[in-house]
PDB file of C-alpha atoms in Angstrom:
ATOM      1  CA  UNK A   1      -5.689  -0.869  22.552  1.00  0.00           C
ATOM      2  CA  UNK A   2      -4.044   2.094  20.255  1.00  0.00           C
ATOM      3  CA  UNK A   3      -0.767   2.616  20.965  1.00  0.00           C
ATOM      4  CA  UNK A   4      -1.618   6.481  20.579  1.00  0.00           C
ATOM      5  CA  UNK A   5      -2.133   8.867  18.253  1.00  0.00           C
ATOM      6  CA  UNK A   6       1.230  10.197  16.557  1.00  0.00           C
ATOM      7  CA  UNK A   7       0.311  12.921  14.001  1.00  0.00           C
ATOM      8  CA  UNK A   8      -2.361  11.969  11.304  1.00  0.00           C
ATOM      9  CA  UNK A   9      -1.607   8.410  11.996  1.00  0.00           C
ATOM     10  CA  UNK A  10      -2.810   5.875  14.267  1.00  0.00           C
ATOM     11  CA  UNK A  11      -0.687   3.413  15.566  1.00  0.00           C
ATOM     12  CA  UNK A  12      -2.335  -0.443  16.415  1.00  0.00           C
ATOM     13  CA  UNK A  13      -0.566  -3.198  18.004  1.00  0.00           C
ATOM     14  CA  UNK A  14      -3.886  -5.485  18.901  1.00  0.00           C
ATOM     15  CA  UNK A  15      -6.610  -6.999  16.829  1.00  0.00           C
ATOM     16  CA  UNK A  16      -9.267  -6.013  18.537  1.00  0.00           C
ATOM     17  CA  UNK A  17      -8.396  -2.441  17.777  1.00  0.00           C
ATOM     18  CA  UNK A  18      -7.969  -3.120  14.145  1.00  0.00           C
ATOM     19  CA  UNK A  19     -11.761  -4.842  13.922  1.00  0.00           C
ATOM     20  CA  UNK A  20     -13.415  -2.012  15.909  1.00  0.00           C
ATOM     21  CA  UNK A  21     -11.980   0.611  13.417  1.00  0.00           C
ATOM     22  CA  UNK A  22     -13.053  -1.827  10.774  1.00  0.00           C
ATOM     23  CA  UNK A  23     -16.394  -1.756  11.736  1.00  0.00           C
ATOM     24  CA  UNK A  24     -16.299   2.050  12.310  1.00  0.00           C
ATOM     25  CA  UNK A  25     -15.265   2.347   8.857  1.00  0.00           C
ATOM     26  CA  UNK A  26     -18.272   0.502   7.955  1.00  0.00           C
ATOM     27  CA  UNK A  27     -20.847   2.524  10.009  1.00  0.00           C
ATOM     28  CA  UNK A  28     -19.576   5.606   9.052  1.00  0.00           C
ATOM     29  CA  UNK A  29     -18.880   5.976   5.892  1.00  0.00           C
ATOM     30  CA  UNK A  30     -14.895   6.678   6.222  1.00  0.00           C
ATOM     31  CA  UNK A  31     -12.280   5.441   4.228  1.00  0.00           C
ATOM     32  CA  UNK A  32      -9.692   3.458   6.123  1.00  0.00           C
ATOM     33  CA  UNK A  33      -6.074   3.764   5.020  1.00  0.00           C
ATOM     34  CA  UNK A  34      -3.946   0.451   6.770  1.00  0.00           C
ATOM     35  CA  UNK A  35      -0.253   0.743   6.295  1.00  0.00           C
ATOM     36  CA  UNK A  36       0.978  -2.995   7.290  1.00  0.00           C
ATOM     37  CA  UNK A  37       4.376  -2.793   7.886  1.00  0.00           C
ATOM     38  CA  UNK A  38       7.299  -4.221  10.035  1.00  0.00           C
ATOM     39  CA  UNK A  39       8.917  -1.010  11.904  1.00  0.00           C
ATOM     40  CA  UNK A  40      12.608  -1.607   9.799  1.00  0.00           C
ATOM     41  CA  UNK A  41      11.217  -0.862   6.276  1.00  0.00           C
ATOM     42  CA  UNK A  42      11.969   1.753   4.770  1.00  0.00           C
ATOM     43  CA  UNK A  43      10.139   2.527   2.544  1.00  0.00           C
ATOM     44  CA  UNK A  44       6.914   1.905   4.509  1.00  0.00           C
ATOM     45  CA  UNK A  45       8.371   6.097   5.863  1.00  0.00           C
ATOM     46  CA  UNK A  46       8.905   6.950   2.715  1.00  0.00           C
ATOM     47  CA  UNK A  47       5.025   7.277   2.158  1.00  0.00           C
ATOM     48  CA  UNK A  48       3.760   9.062   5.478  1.00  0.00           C
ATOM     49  CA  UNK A  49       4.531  13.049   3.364  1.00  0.00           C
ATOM     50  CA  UNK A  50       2.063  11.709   0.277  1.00  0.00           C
ATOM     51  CA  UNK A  51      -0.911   9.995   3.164  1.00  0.00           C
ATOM     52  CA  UNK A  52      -0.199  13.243   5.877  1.00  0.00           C
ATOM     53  CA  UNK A  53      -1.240  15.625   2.047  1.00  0.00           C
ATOM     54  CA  UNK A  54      -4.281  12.936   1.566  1.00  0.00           C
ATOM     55  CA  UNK A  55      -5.257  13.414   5.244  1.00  0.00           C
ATOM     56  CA  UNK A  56      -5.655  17.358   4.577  1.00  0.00           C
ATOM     57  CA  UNK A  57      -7.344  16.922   1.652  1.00  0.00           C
ATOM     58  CA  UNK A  58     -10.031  14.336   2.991  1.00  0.00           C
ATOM     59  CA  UNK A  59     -10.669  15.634   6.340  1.00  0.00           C
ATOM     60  CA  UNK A  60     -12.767  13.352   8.747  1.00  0.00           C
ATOM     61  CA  UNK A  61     -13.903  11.412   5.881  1.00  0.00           C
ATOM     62  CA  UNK A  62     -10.447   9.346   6.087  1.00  0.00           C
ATOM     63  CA  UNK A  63      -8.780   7.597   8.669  1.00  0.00           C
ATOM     64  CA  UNK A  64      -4.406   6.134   8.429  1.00  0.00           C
ATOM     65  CA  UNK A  65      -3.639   3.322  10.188  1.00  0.00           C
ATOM     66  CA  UNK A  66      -0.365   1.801  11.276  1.00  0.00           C
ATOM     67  CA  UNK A  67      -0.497  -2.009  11.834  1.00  0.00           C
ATOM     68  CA  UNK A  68       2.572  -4.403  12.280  1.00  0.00           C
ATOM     69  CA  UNK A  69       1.876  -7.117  11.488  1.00  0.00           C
ATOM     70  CA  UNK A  70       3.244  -9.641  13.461  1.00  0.00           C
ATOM     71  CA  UNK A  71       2.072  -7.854  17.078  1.00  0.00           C
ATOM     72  CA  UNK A  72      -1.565  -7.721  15.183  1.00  0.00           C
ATOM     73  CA  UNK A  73      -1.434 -11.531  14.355  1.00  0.00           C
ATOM     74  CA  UNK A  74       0.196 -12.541  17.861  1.00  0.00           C
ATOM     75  CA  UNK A  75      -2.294 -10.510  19.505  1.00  0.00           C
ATOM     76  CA  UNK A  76      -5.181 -12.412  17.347  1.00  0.00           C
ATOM     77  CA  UNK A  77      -4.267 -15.877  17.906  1.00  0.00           C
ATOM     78  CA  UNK A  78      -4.139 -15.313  21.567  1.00  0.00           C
ATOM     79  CA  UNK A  79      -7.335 -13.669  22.312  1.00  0.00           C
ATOM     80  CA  UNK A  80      -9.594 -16.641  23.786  1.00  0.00           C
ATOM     81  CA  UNK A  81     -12.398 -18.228  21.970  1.00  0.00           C
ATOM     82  CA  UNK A  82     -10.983 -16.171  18.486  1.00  0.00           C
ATOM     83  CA  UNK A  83      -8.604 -19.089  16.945  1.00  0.00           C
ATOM     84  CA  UNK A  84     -10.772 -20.751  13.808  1.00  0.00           C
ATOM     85  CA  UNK A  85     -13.241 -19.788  11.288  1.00  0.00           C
ATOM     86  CA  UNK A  86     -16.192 -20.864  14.279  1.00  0.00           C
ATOM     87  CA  UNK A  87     -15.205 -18.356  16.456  1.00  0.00           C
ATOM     88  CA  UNK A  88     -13.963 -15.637  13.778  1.00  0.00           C
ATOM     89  CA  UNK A  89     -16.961 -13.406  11.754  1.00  0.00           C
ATOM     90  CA  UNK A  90     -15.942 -13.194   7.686  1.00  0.00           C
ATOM     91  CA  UNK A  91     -14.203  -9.949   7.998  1.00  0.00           C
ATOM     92  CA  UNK A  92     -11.893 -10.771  10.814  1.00  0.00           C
ATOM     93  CA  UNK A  93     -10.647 -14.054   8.656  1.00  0.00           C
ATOM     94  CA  UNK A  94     -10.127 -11.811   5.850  1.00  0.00           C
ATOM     95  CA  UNK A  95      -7.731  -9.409   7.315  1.00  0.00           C
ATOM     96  CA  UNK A  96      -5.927 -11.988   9.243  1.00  0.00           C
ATOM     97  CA  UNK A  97      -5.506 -13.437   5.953  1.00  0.00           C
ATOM     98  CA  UNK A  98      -3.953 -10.572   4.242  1.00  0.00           C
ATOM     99  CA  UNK A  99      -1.613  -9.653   7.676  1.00  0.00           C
ATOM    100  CA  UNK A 100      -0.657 -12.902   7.207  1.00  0.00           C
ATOM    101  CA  UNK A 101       0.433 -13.056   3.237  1.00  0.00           C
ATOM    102  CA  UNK A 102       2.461 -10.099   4.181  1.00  0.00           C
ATOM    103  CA  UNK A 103       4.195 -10.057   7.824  1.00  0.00           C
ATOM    104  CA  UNK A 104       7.881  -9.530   7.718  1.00  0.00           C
ATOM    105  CA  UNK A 105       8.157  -8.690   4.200  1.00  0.00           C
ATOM    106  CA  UNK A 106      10.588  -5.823   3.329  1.00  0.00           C
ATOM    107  CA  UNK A 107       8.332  -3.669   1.494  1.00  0.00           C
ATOM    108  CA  UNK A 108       4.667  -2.721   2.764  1.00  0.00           C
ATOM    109  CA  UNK A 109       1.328  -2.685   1.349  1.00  0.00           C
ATOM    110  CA  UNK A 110      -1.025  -0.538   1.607  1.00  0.00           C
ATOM    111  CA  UNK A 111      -4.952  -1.839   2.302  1.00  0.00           C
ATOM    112  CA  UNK A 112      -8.136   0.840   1.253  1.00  0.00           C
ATOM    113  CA  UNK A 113     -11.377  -0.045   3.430  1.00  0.00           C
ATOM    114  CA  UNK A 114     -14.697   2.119   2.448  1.00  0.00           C
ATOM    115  CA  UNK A 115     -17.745   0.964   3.992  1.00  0.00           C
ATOM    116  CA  UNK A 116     -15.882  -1.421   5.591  1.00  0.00           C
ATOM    117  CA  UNK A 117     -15.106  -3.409   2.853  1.00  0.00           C
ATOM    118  CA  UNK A 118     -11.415  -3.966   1.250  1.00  0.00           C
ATOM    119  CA  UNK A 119     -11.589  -1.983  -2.047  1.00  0.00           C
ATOM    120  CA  UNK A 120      -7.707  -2.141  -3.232  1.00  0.00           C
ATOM    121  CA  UNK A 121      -4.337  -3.696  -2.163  1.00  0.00           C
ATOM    122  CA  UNK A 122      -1.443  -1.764  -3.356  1.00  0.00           C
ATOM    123  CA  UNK A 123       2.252  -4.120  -2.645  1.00  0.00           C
ATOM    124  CA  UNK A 124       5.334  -1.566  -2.330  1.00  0.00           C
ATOM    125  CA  UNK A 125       5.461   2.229  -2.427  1.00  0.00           C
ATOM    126  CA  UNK A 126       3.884   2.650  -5.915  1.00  0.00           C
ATOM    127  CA  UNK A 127       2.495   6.528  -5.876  1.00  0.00           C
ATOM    128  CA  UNK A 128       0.531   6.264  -8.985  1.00  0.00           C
ATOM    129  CA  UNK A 129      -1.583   3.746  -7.751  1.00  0.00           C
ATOM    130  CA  UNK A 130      -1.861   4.943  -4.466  1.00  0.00           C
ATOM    131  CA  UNK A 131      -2.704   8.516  -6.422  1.00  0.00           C
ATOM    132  CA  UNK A 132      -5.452   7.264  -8.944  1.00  0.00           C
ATOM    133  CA  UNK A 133      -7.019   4.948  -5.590  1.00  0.00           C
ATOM    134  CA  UNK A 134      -7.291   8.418  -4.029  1.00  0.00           C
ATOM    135  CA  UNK A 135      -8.894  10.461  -6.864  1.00  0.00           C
ATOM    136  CA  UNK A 136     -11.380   7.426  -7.001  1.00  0.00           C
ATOM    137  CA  UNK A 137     -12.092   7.453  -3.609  1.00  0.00           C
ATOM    138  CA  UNK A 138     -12.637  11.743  -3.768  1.00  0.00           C
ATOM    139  CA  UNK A 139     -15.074  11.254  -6.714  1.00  0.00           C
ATOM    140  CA  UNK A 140     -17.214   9.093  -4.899  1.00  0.00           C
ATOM    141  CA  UNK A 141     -17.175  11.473  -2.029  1.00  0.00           C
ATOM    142  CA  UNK A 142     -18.351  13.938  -3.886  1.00  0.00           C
ATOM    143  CA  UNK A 143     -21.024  11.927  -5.696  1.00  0.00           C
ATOM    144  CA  UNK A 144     -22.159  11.250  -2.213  1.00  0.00           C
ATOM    145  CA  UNK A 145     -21.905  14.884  -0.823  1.00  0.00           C
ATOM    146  CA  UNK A 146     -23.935  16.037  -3.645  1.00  0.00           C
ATOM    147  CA  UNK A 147     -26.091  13.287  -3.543  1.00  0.00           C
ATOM    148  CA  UNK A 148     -27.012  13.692   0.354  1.00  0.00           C
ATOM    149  CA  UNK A 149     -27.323  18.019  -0.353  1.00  0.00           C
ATOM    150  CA  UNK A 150     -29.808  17.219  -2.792  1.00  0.00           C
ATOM    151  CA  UNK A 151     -31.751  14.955  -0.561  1.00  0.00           C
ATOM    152  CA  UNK A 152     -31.615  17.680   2.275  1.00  0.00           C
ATOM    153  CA  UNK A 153     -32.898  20.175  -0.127  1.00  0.00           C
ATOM    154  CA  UNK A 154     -35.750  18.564  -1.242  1.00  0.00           C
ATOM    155  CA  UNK A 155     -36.826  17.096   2.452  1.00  0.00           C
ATOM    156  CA  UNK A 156     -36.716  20.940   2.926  1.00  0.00           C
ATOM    157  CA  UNK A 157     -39.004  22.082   0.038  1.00  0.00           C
ATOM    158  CA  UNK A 158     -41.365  19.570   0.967  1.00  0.00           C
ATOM    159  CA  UNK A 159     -41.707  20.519   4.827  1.00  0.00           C
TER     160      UNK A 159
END
């Protein structure tokens, strides 16, 4: 379950959690921001001003997650019937995978989800990136927007 809602953020500590917003994410179009982090580093704070401006900017079309890693992969491999690739679906393996690579390192990375699907993978607090991910990610929004206005305004031209 959550562990709440703190600001723009929300905070996971199980993997159930993380796979339903996964699968929201897919269904709905969102963008899914996962901070994996261990709760000492550093620098994984020094990043919540730049998301918090991204979370005003993108409105309900983006979604931050917190996710430590280690209570995410405890809580994965103990949940019955859920330890090996015949009881796990292709998307669960894959973010295991990546908790995994990077539990209890000292500096965090930062996973992009849209439509449900792992788009980048930035390792450490690298702004840039993290900016020209962003812009990416707003141009397609728009494409979309403008895309789905169009279609609304010709369904109502023909009724």
């Amino acid at each position: 379950m959550a562990g709440g809602q703190k600001d723009f953020q929300v905070y996971l500590h199980d993997a159930k959690t993380f796979q339903d917003e996964l699968t929201n994410c897919k269904s709905n179009g969102t963008i899914l921001v996962v901070d994996v982090h261990a709760t000492w580093c550093g620098p994984c704070k020094a990043i919540v001003p730049y998301f918090k401006k991204f979370f005003f900017d993108f409105g309900d079309k983006i979604r931050f997650l917190v996710v430590e890693a280690e209570k995410v992969i405890k809580s994965a491999e103990s949940e019955p019937g859920q330890d090996g690739p015949e009881g796990e679906d292709t998307s669960r393996q894959e973010w295991l995978k990546v908790l995994r690579e990077h539990a209890g390192k000292s500096q965090p990375v930062f996973l992009f989800y849209k439509g449900g699907r792992l788009r980048y993978q930035v390792v450490g607090v690298n702004i840039p990136v993290i900016n020209k991910h962003m812009q990416q990610f707003n141009v397609e929004i728009s494409a979309e927007q403008a895309a789905k206005e169009k279609q609304e305004s010709q369904e109502e031209e023909d009724s």
